[in-house]
PDB file of C-alpha atoms in Angstrom:
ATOM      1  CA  UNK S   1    -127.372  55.634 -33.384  1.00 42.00           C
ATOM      2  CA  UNK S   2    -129.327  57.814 -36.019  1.00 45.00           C
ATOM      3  CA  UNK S   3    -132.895  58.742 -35.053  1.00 48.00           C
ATOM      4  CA  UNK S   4    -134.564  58.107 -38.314  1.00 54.00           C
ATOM      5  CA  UNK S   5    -137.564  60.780 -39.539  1.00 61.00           C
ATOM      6  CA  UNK S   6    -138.329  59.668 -42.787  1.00 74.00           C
ATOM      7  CA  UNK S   7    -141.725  60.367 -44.842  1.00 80.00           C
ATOM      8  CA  UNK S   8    -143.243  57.809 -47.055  1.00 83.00           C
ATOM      9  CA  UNK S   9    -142.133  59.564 -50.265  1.00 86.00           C
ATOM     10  CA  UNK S  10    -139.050  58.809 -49.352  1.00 90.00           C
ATOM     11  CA  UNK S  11    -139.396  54.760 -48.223  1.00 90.00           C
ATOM     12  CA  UNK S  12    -140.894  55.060 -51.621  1.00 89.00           C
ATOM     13  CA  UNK S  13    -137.612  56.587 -53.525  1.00 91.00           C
ATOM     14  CA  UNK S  14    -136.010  53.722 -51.751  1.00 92.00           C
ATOM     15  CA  UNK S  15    -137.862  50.881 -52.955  1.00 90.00           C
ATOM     16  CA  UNK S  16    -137.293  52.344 -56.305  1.00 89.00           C
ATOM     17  CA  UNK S  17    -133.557  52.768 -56.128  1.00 91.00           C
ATOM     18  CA  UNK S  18    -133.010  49.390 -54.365  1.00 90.00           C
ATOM     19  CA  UNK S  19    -134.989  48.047 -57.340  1.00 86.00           C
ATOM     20  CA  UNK S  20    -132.965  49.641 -60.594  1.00 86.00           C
ATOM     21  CA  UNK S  21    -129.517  50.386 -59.164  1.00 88.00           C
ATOM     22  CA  UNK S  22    -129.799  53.525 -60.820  1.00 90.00           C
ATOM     23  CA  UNK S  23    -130.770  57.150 -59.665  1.00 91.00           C
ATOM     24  CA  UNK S  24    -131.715  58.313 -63.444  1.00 90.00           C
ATOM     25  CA  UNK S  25    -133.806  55.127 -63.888  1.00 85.00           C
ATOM     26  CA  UNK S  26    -135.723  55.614 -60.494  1.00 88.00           C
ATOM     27  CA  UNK S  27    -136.250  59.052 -61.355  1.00 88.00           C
ATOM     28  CA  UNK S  28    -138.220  57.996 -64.180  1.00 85.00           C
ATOM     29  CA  UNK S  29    -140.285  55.910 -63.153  1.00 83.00           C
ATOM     30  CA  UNK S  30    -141.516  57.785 -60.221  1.00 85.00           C
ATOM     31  CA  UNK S  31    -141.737  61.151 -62.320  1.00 83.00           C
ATOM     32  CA  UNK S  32    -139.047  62.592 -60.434  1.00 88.00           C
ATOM     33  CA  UNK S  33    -135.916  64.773 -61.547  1.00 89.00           C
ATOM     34  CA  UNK S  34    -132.439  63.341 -61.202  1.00 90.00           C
ATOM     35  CA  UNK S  35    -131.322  65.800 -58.587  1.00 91.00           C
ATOM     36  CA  UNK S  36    -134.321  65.098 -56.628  1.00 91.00           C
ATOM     37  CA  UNK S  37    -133.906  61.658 -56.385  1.00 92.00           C
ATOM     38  CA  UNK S  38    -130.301  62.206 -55.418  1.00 92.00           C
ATOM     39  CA  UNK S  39    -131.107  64.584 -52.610  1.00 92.00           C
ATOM     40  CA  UNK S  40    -133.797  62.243 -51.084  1.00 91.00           C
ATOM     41  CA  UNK S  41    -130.941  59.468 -51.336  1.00 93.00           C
ATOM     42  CA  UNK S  42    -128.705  61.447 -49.039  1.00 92.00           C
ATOM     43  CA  UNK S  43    -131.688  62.156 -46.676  1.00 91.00           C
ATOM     44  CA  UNK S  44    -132.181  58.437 -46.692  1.00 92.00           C
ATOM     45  CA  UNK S  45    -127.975  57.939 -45.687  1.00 92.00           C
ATOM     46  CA  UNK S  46    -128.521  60.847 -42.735  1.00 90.00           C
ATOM     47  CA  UNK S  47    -131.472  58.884 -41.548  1.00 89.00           C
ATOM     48  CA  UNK S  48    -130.461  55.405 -41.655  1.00 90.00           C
ATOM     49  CA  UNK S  49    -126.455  56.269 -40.646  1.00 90.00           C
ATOM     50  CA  UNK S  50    -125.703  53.816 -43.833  1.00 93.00           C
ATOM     51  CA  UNK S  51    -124.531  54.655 -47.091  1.00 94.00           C
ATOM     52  CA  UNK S  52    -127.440  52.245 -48.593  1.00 93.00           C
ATOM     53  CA  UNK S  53    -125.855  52.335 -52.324  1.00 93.00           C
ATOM     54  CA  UNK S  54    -122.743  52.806 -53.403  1.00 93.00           C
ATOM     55  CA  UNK S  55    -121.521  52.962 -56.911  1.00 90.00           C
ATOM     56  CA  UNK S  56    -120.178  49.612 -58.722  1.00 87.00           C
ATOM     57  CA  UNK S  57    -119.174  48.490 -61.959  1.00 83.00           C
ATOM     58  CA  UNK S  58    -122.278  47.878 -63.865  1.00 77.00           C
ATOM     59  CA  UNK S  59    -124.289  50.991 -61.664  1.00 82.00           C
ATOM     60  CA  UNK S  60    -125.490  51.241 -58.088  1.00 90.00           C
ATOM     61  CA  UNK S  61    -125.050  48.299 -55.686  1.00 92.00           C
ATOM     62  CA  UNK S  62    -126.536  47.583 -52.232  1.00 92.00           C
ATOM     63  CA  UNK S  63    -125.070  47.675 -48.821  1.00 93.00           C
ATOM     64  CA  UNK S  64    -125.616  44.805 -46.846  1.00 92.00           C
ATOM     65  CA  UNK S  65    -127.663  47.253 -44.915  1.00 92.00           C
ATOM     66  CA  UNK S  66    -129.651  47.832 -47.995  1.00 91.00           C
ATOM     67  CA  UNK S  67    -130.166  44.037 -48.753  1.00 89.00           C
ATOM     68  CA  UNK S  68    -131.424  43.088 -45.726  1.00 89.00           C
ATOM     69  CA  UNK S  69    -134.366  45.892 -45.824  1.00 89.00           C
ATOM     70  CA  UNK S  70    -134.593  45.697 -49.398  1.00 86.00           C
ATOM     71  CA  UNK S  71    -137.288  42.646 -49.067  1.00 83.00           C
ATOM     72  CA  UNK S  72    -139.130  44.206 -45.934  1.00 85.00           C
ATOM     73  CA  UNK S  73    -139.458  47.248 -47.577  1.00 87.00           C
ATOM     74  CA  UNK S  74    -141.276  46.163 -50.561  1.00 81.00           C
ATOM     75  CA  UNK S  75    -143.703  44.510 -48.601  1.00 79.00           C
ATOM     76  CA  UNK S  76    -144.532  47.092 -46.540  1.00 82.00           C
ATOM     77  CA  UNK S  77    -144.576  49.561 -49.942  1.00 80.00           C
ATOM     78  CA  UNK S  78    -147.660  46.878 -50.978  1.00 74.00           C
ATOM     79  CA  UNK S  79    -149.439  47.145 -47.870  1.00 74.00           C
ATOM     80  CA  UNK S  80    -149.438  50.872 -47.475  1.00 77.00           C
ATOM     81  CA  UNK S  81    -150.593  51.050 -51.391  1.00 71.00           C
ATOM     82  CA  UNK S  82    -153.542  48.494 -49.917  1.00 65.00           C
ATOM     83  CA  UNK S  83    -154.253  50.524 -47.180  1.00 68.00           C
ATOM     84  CA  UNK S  84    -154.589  54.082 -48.769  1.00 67.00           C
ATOM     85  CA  UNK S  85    -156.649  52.590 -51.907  1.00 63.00           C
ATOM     86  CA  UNK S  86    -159.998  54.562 -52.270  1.00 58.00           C
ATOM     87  CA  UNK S  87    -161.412  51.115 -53.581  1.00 59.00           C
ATOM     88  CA  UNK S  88    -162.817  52.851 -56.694  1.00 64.00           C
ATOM     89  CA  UNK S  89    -162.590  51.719 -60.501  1.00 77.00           C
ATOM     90  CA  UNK S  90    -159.673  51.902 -61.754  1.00 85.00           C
ATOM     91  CA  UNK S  91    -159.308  54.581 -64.738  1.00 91.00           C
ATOM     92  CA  UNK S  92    -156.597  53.867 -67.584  1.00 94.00           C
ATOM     93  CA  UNK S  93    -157.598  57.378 -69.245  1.00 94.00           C
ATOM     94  CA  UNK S  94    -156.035  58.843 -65.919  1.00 91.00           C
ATOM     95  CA  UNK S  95    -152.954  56.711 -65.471  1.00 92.00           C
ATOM     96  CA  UNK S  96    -149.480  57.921 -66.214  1.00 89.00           C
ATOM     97  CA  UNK S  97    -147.255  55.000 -64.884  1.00 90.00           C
ATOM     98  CA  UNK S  98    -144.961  52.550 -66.388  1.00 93.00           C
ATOM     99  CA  UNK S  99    -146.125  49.052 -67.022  1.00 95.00           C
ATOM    100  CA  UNK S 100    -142.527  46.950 -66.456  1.00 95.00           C
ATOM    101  CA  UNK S 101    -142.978  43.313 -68.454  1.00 96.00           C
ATOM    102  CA  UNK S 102    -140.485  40.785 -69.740  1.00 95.00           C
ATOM    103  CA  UNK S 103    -141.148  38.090 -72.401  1.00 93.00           C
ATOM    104  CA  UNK S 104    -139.354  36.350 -74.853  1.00 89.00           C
ATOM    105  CA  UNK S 105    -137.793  37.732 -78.061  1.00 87.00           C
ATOM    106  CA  UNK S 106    -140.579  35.070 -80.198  1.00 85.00           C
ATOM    107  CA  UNK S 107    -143.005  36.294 -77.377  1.00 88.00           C
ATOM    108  CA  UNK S 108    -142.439  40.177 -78.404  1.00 89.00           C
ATOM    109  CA  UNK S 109    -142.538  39.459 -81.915  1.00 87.00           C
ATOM    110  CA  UNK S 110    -146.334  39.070 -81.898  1.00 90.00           C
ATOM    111  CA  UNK S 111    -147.779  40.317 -78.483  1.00 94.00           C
ATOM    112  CA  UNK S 112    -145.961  43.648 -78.038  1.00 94.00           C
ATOM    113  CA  UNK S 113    -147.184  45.844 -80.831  1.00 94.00           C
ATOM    114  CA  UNK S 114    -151.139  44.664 -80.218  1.00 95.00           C
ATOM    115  CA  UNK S 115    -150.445  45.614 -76.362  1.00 97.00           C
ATOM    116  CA  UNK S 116    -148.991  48.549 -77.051  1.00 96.00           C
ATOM    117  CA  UNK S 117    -151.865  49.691 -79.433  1.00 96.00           C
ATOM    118  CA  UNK S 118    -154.326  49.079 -76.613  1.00 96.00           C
ATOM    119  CA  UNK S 119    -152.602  50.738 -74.009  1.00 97.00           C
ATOM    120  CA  UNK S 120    -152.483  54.137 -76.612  1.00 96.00           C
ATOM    121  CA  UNK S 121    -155.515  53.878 -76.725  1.00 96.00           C
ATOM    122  CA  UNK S 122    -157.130  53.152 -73.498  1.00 96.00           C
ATOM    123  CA  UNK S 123    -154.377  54.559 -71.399  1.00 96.00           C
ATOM    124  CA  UNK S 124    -152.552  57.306 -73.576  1.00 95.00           C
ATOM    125  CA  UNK S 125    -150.691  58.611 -70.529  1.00 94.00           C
ATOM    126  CA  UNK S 126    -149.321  55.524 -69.826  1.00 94.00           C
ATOM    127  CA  UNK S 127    -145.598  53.697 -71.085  1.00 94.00           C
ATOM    128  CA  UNK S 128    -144.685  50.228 -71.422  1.00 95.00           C
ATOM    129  CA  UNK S 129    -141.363  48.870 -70.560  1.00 95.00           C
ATOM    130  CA  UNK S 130    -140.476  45.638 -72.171  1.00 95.00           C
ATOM    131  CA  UNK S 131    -137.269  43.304 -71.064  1.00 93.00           C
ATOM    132  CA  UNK S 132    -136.347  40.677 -73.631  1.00 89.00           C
ATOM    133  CA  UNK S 133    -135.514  38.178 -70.868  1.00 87.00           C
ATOM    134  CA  UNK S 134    -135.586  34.060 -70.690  1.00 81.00           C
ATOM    135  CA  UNK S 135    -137.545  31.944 -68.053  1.00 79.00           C
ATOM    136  CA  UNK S 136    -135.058  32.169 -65.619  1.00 80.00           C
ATOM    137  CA  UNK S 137    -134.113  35.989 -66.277  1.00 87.00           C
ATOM    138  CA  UNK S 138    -137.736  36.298 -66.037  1.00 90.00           C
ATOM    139  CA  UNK S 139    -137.880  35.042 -62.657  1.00 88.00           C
ATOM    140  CA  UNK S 140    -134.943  36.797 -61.541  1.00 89.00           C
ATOM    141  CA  UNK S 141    -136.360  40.174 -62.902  1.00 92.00           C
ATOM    142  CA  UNK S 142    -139.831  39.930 -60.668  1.00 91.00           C
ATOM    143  CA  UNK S 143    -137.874  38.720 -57.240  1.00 87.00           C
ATOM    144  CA  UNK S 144    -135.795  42.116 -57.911  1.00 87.00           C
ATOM    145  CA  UNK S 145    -138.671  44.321 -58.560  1.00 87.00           C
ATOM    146  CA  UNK S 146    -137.609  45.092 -62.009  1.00 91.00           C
ATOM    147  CA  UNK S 147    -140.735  43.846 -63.933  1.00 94.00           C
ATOM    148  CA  UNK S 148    -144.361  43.957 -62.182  1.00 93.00           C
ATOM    149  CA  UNK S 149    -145.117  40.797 -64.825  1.00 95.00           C
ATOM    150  CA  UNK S 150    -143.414  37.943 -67.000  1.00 95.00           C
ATOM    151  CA  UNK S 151    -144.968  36.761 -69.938  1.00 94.00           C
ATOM    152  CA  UNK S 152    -143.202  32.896 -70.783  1.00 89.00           C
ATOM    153  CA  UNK S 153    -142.380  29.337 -70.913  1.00 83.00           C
ATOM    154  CA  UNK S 154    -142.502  29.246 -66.818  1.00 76.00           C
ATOM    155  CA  UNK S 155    -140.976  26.490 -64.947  1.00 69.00           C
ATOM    156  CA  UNK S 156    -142.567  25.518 -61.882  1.00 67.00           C
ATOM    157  CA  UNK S 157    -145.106  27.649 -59.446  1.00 64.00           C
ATOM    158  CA  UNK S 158    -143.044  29.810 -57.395  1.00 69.00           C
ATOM    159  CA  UNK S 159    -145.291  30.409 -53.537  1.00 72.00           C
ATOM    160  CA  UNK S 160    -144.453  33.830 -54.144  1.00 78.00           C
ATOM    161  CA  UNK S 161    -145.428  34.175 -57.713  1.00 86.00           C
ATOM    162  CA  UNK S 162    -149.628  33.635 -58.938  1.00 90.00           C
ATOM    163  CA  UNK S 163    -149.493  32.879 -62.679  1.00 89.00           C
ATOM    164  CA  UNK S 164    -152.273  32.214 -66.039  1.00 91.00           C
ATOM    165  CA  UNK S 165    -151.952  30.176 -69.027  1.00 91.00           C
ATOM    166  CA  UNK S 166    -152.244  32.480 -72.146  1.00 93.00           C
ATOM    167  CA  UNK S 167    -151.967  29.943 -74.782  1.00 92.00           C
ATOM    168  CA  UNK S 168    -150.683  26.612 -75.456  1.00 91.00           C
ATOM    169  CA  UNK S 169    -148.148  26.450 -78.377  1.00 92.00           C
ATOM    170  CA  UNK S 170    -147.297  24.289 -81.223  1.00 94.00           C
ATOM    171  CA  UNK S 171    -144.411  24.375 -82.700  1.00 96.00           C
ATOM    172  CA  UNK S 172    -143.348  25.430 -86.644  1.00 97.00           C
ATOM    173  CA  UNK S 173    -141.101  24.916 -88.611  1.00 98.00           C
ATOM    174  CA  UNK S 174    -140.207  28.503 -90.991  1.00 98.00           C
ATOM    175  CA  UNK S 175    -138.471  27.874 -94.122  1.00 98.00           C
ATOM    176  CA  UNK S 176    -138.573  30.054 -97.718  1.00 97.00           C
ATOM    177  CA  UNK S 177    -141.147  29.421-100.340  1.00 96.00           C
ATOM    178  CA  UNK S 178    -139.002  27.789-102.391  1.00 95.00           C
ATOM    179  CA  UNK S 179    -136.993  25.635-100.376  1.00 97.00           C
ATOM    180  CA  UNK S 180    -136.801  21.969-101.788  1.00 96.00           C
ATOM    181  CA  UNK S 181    -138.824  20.046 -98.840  1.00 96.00           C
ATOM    182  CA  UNK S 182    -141.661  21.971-100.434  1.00 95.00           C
ATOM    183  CA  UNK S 183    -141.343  20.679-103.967  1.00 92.00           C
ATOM    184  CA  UNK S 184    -144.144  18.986-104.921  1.00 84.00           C
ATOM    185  CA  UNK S 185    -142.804  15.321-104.745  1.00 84.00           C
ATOM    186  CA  UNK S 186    -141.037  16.144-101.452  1.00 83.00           C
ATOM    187  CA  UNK S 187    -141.862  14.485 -98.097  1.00 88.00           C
ATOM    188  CA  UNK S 188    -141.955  16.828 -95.314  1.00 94.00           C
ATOM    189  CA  UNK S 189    -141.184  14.450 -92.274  1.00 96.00           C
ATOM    190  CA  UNK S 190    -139.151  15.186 -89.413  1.00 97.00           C
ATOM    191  CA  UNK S 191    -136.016  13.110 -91.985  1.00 96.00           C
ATOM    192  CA  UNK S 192    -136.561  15.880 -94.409  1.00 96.00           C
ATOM    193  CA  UNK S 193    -136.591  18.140 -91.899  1.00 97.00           C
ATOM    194  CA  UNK S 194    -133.385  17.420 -89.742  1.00 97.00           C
ATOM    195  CA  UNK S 195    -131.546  16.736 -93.182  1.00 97.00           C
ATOM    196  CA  UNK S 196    -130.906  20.892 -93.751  1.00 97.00           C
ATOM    197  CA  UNK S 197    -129.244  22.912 -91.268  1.00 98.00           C
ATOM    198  CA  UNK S 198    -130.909  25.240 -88.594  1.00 98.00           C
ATOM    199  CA  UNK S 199    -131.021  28.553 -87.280  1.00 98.00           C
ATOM    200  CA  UNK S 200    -131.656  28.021 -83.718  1.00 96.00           C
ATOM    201  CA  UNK S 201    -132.522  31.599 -81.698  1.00 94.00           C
ATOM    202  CA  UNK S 202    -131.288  30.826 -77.717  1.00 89.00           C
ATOM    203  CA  UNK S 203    -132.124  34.284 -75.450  1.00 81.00           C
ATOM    204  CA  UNK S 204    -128.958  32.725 -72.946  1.00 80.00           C
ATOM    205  CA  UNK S 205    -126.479  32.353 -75.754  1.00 82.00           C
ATOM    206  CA  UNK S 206    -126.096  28.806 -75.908  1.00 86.00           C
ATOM    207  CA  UNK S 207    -126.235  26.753 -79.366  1.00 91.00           C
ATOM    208  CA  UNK S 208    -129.415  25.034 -78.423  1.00 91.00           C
ATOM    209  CA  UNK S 209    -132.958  25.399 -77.928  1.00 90.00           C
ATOM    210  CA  UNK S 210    -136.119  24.221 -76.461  1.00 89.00           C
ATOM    211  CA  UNK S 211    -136.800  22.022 -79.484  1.00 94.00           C
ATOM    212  CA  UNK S 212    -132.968  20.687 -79.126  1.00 95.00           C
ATOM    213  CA  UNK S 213    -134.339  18.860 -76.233  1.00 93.00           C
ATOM    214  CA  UNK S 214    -137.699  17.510 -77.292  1.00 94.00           C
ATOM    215  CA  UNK S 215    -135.529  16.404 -80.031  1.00 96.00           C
ATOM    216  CA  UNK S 216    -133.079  14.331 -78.026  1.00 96.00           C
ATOM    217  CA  UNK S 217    -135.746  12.708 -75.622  1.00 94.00           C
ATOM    218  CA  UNK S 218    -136.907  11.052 -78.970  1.00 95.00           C
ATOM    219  CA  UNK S 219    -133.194  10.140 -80.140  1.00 96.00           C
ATOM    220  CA  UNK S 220    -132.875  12.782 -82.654  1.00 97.00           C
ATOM    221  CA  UNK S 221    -131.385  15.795 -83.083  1.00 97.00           C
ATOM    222  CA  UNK S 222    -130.467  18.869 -85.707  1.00 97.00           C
ATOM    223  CA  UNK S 223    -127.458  20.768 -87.134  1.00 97.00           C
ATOM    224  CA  UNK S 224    -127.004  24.059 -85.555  1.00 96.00           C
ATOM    225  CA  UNK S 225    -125.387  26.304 -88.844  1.00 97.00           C
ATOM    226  CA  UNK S 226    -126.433  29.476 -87.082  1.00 97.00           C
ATOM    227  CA  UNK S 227    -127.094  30.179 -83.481  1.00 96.00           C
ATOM    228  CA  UNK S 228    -128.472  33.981 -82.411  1.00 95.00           C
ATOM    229  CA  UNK S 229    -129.621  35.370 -79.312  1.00 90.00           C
ATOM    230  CA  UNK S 230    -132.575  37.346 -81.004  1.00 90.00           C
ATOM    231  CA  UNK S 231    -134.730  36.948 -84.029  1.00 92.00           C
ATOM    232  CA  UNK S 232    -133.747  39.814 -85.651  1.00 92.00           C
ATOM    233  CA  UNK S 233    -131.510  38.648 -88.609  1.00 95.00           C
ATOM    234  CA  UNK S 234    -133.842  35.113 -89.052  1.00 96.00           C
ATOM    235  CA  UNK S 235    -136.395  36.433 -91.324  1.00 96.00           C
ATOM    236  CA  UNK S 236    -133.498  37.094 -93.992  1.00 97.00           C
ATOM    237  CA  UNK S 237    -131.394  34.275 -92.773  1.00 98.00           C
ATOM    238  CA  UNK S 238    -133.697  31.457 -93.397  1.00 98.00           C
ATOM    239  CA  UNK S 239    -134.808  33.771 -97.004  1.00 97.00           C
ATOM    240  CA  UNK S 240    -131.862  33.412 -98.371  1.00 97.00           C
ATOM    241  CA  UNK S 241    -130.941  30.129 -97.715  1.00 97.00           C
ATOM    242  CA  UNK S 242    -132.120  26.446 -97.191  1.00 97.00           C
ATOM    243  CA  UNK S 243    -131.791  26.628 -93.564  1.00 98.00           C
ATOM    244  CA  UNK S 244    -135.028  25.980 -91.732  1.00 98.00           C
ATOM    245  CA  UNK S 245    -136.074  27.631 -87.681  1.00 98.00           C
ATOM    246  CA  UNK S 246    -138.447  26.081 -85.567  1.00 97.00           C
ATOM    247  CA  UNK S 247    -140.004  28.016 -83.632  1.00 96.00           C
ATOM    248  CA  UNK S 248    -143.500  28.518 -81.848  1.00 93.00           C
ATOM    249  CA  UNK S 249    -146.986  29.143 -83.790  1.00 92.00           C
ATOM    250  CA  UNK S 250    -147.040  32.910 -82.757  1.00 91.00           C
ATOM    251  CA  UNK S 251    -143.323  33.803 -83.846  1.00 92.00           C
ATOM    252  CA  UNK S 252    -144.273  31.697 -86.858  1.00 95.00           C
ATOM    253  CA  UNK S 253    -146.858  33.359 -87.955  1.00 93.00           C
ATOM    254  CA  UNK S 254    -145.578  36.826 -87.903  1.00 93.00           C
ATOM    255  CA  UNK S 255    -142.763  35.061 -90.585  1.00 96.00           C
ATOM    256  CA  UNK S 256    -145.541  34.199 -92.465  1.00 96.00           C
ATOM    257  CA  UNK S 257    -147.577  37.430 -92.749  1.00 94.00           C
ATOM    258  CA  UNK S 258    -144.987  39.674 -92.176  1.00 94.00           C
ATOM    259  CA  UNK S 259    -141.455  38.478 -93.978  1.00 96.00           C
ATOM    260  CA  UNK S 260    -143.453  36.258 -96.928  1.00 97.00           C
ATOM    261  CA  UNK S 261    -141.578  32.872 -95.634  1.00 98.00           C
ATOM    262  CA  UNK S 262    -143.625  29.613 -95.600  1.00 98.00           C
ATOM    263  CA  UNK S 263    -144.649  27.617 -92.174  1.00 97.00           C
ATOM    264  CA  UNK S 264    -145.011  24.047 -91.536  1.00 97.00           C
ATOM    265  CA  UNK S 265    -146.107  22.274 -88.389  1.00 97.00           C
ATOM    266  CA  UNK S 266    -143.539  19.793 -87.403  1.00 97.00           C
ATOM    267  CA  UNK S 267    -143.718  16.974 -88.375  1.00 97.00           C
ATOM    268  CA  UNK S 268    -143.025  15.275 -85.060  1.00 96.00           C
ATOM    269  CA  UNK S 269    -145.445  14.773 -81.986  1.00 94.00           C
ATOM    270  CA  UNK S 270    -143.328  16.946 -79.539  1.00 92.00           C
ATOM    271  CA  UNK S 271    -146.687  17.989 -77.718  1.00 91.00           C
ATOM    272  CA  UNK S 272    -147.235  21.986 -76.776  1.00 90.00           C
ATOM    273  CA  UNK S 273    -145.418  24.727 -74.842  1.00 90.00           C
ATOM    274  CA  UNK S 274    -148.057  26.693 -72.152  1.00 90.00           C
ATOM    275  CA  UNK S 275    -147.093  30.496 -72.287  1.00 91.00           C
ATOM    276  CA  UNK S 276    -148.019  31.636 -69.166  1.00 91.00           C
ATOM    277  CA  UNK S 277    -148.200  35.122 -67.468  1.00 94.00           C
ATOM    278  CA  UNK S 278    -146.560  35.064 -64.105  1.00 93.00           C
ATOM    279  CA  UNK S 279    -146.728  38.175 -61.397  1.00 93.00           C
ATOM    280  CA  UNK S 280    -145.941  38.569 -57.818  1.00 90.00           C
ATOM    281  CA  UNK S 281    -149.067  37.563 -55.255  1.00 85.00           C
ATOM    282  CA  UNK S 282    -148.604  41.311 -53.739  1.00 82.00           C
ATOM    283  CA  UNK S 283    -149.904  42.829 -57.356  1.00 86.00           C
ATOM    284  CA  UNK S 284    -152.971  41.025 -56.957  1.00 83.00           C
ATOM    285  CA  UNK S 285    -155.068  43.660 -55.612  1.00 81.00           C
ATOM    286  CA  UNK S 286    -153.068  45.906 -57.977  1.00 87.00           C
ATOM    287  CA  UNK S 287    -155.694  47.492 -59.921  1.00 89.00           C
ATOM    288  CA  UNK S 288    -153.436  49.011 -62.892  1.00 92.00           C
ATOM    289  CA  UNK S 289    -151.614  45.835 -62.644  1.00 94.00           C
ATOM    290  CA  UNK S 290    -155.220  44.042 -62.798  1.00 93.00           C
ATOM    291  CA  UNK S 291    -155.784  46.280 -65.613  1.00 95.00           C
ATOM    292  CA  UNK S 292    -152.403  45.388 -67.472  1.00 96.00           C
ATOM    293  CA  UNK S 293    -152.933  41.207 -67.348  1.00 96.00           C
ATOM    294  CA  UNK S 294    -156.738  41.691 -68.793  1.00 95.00           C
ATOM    295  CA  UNK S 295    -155.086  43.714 -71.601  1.00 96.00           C
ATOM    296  CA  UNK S 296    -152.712  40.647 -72.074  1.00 97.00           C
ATOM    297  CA  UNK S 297    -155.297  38.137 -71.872  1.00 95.00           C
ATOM    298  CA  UNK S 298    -157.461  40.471 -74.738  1.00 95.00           C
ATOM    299  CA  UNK S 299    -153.876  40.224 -77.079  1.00 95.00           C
ATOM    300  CA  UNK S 300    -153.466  36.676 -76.510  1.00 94.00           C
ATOM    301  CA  UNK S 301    -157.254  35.398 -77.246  1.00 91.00           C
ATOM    302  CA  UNK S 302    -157.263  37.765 -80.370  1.00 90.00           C
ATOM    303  CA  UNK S 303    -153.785  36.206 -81.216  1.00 88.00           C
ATOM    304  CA  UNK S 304    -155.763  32.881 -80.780  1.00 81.00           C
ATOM    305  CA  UNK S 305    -157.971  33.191 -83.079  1.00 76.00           C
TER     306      UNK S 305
END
């Protein structure tokens, strides 16, 4: 049986590397070359008498081994980052980390360019690393260590996970200027509005949407012309055409100001959607991570506004 001697540098290139399944990725993040990543990775198999990762179809994948010490690990990554904090202020001007988030594609529409703006200027040394990712990719990220924070519609409250409301949502619906529901003798009720087609935007791929289902718990429901996985092709999809998307007041908005397209609030009580911001308990004491979510909360209550 090996005799282990391994350093805390590298427990820390292994946290890393069980967390991105990728050596270049790692390396990145941790301001380390390639080679040097892949040098303490065979230390780590000489210590530990396991092979730890081994290479698979889609990148890097985890013995059993690995797995098992993969949860452990982090843990104790946490603690010792506890332990050996000085317990001063925490200085943005000085950091030169990656901030890993994911939100939604109508999320990132609105929130990412103000956050990144604020984190040039009050952290210039700093990146930002932004998933596009669904509520339950979201999740999934975190519990792998991918993302250090999930912006999102968040089911439930996770023991694991601490989590703020950001903003409660109505939801829009985004149509062109002159589209015939906004002709002057024109009644804009939810008739009018399930009458035209949609363009529904659904992150997993499937033809529906949140709205789909506050829809059919009132009986109703909408045609589906176009279904898309992002909102990149909407703003000229719903210009050129009498299709309307609903979609929530921040995505909405940025239609408005930014592609010239007219917004409505539906005309349907269908209540609000809470955006919240979701983290793992073990970042609370995170200062740059404490940093990050006060930036978020700035975006959001300017967004707000």
């Amino acid at each position: 049986m090996p005799h282990p001697d391994i350093d805390l540098n590298l427990l820390r290139v292994l946290d890393r590397l069980l967390a991105e399944r990728s050596v270049t990725r790692a390396g990145e993040i941790l301001g380390r070359s390639q080679p040097a990543v892949s040098n303490a990775l065979a230390r780590l198999r000489a210590a530990l008498g396991d092979e730890l990762l081994v290479r698979g179809p889609d990148g890097l994948v985890p013995t059993p081994r690995a797995d098992a010490i993969r949860e452990p690990l982090r843990e104790a990554m946490a603690l010792v980052a506890a332990i050996l904090s000085d317990g001063g202020a925490f200085d943005p001007a000085r950091f030169t980390g990656v901030f890993r988030i994911s939100t939604p594609d109508r999320q990132s529409l609105a929130v990412v360019p103000p956050l990144l703006d604020r984190i040039r200027r009050l952290a210039p040394g700093a990146a930002l690393h932004v998933i596009t990712a669904d509520r339950h990719h979201a999740l999934d990220l975190l519990d792998d260590g991918k993302t250090d924070l999930a912006i999102g519609w968040i089911d439930g409250e996770p023991r694991h996970l601490h989590h703020a409301l950001l903003i409660d949502e109505t939801l829009h619906c985004v149509l062109r200027r002159g589209h015939p529901l906004l002709k002057r003798k024109a009644r804009f009720d939810i008739a009018g509005v399930l009458s035209f087609p949609h363009v529904v935007v659904s992150a997993t791929g499937a033809r529906t949407a949140i709205f789909d289902d506050l829809l059919a718990a009132q009986g109703l429901a909408r045609q589906a012309l176009v279904t898309v996985s992002n909102f990149t092709v909407v703003p000229q999809l719903l210009a050129q055409s009498d299709m309307i998307g609903v979609f929530t007041q921040i995505a909405a908005g940025i239609f408005e100001t930014s592609f010239g397209l007219a917004t409505r609030p539906v005309p349907l009580d269908v209540g609000t959607l809470p955006t919240r911001m979701v983290w793992p308990a073990r970042h609370d004491r995170d200062k740059a991570q404490a940093w990050l979510r006060e930036q978020i909360r700035t975006v959001y209550r300017d967004l707000a506004r």
